[in-house]
CSV table of C-alpha atoms in Angstrom, one decimal:
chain,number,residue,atom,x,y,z
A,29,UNK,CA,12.2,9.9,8.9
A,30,UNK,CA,11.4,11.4,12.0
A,31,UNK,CA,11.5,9.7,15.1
A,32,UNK,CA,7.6,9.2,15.9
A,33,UNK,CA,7.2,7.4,12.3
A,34,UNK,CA,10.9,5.5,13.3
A,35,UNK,CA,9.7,4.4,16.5
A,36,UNK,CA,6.2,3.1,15.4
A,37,UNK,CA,7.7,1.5,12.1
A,38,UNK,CA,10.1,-0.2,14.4
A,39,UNK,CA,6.8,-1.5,16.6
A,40,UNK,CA,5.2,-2.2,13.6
A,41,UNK,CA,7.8,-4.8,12.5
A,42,UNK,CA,8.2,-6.2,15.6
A,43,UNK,CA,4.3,-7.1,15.9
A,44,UNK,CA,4.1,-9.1,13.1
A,45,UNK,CA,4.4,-6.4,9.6
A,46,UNK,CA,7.0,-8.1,8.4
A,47,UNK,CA,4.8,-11.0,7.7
A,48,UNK,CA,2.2,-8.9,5.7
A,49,UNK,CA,5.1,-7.2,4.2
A,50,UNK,CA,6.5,-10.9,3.6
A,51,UNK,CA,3.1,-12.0,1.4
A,52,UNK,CA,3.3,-8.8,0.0
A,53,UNK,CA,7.2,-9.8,-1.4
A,54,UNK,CA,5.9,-13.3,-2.1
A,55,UNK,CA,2.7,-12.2,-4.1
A,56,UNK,CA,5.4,-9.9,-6.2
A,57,UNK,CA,7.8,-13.0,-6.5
A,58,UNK,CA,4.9,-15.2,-7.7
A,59,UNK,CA,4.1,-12.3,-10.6
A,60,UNK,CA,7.7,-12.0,-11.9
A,61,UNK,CA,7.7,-16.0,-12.2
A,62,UNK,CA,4.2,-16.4,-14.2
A,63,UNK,CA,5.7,-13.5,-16.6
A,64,UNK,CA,2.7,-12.4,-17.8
A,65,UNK,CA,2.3,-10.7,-13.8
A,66,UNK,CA,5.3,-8.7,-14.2
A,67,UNK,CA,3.0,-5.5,-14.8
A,68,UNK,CA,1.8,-6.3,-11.5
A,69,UNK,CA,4.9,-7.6,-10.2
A,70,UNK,CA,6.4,-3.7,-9.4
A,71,UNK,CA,3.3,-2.3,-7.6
A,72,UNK,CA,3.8,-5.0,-5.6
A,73,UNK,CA,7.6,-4.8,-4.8
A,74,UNK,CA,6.8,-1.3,-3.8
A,75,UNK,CA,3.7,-1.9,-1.6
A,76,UNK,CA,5.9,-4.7,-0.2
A,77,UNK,CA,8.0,-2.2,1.4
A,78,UNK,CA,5.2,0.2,2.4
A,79,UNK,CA,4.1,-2.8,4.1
A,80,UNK,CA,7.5,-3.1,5.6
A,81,UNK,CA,7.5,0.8,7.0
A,82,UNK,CA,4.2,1.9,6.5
A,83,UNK,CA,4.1,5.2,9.3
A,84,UNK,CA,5.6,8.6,7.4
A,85,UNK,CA,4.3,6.8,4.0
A,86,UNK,CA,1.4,7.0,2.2
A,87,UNK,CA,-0.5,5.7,-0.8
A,88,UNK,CA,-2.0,8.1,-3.7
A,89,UNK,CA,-3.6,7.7,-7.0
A,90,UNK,CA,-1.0,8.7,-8.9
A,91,UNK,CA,-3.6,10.7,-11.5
A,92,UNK,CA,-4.2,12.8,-9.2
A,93,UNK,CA,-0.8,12.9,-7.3
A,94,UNK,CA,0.7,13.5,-11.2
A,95,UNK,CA,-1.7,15.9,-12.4
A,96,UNK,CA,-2.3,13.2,-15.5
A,97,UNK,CA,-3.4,9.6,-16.3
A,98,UNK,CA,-1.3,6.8,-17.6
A,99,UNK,CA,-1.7,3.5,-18.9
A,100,UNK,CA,-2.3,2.7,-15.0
A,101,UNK,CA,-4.9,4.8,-14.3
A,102,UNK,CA,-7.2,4.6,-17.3
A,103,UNK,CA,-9.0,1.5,-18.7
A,104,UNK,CA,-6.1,-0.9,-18.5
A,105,UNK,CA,-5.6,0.0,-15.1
A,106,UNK,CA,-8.8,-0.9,-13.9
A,107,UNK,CA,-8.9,-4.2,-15.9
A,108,UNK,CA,-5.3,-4.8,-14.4
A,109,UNK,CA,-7.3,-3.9,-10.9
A,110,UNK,CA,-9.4,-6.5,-11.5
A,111,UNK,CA,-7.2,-9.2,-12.4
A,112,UNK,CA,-4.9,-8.4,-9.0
A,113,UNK,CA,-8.4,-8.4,-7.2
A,114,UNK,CA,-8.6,-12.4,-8.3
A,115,UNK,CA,-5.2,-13.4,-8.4
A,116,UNK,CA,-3.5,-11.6,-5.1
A,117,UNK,CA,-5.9,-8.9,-4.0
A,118,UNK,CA,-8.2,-10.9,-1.8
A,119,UNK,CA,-5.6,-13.1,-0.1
A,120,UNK,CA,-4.0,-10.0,0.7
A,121,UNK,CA,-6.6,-8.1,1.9
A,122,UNK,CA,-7.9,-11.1,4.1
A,123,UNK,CA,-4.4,-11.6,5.5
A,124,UNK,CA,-4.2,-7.4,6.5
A,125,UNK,CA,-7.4,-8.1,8.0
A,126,UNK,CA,-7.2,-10.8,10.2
A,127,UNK,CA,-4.2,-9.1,11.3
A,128,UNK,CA,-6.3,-5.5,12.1
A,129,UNK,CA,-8.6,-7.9,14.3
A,130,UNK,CA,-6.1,-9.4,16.3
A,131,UNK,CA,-4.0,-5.9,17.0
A,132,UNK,CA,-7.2,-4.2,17.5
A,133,UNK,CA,-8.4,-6.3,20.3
A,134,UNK,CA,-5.8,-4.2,22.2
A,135,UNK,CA,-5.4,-0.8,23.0
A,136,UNK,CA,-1.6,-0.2,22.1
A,137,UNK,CA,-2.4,-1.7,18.8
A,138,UNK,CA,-5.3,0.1,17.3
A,139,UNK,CA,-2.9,2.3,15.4
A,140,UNK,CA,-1.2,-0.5,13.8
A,141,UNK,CA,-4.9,-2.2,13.0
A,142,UNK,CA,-5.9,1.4,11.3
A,143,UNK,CA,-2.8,0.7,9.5
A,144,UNK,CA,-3.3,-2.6,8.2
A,145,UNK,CA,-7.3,-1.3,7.0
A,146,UNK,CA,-5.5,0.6,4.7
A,147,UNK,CA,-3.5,-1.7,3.4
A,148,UNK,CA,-6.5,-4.0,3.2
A,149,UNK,CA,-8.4,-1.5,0.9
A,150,UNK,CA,-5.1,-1.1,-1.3
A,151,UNK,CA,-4.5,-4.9,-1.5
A,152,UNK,CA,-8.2,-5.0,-3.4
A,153,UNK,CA,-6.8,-2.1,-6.1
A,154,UNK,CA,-3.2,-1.6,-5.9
A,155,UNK,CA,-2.8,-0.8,-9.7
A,156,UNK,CA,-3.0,3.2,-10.0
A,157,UNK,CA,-1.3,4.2,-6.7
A,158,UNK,CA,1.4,5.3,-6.0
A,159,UNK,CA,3.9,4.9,-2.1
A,160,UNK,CA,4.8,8.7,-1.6
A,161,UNK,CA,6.1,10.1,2.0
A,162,UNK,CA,3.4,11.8,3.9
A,163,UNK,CA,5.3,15.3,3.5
A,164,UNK,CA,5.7,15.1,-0.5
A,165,UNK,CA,1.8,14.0,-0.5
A,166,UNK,CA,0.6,17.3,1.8
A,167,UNK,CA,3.0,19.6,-0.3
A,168,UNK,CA,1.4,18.5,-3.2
A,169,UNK,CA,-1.7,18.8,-1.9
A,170,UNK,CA,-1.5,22.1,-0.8
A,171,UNK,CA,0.4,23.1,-4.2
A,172,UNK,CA,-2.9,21.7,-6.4
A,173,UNK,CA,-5.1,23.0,-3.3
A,174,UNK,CA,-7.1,19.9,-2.8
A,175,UNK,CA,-8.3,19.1,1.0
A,176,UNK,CA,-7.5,15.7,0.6
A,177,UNK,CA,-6.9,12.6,-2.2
């Protein structure tokens, strides 16, 4: 990891992402107990610990990223979208964005706020991604020549 991502994950933790990354673990916990969330229940473990260290990370759709759609990424995917969207996805979300309010009311934390947006928008549709470093993601784009995901 290089030391610019090191240094802001180690911010990051220290103003508050632990707890994000904490309801993050809890929503996944919560899934593995009701059984039938356990589809869900492994997105969330691994968003939980992009929560944790988001900076040097990023999130794709893994379609694209893969070059091919699975059982995440087509129909079932979107109705599993939709049922994290009622269960988890909104708490989430609302949780990541109280949190980007209160860092962005200062200047030092405005990165961490953009940071937290984002992991607002992939609270609300989490199924269909996938937590890749920010050097596999540009290689890969550059190998299918896309601008961006």
């Amino acid at each position: 990891m290089p030391f610019l991502s090191l240094l802001l994950n180690i911010l990051w933790v220290v103003t508050g992402g632990i707890w994000m990354a904490a309801g993050w673990l809890l929503a996944a916990v919560l899934m593995v107990v009701t059984i039938v969330g356990i589809p869900w229940a492994r997105s969330a473990f691994m968003i939980a610990w992009y929560t944790l260290l988001p900076f040097g990370q990023t999130a794709v759709r893994r379609d694209e990223f893969r070059g091919r759609e699975d059982i995440g990424t087509g129909v079932l995917g979107t109705l599993g979208n939709i049922l994290w969207f009622v269960l988890a996805g909104w708490w989430l979300a609302l949780g990541h964005l109280v949190a980007a309010v209160g860092l962005a009311l200062t200047i030092i934390g405005l990165p961490f706020a953009w940071a937290h947006l984002k992991l607002a928008l992939l609270a609300l549709w989490p199924v269909g991604t996938e937590i890749v470093t920010v050097d596999e993601a540009e290689s890969r784009r550059r190998l299918l020549g896309r601008a961006t995901y």
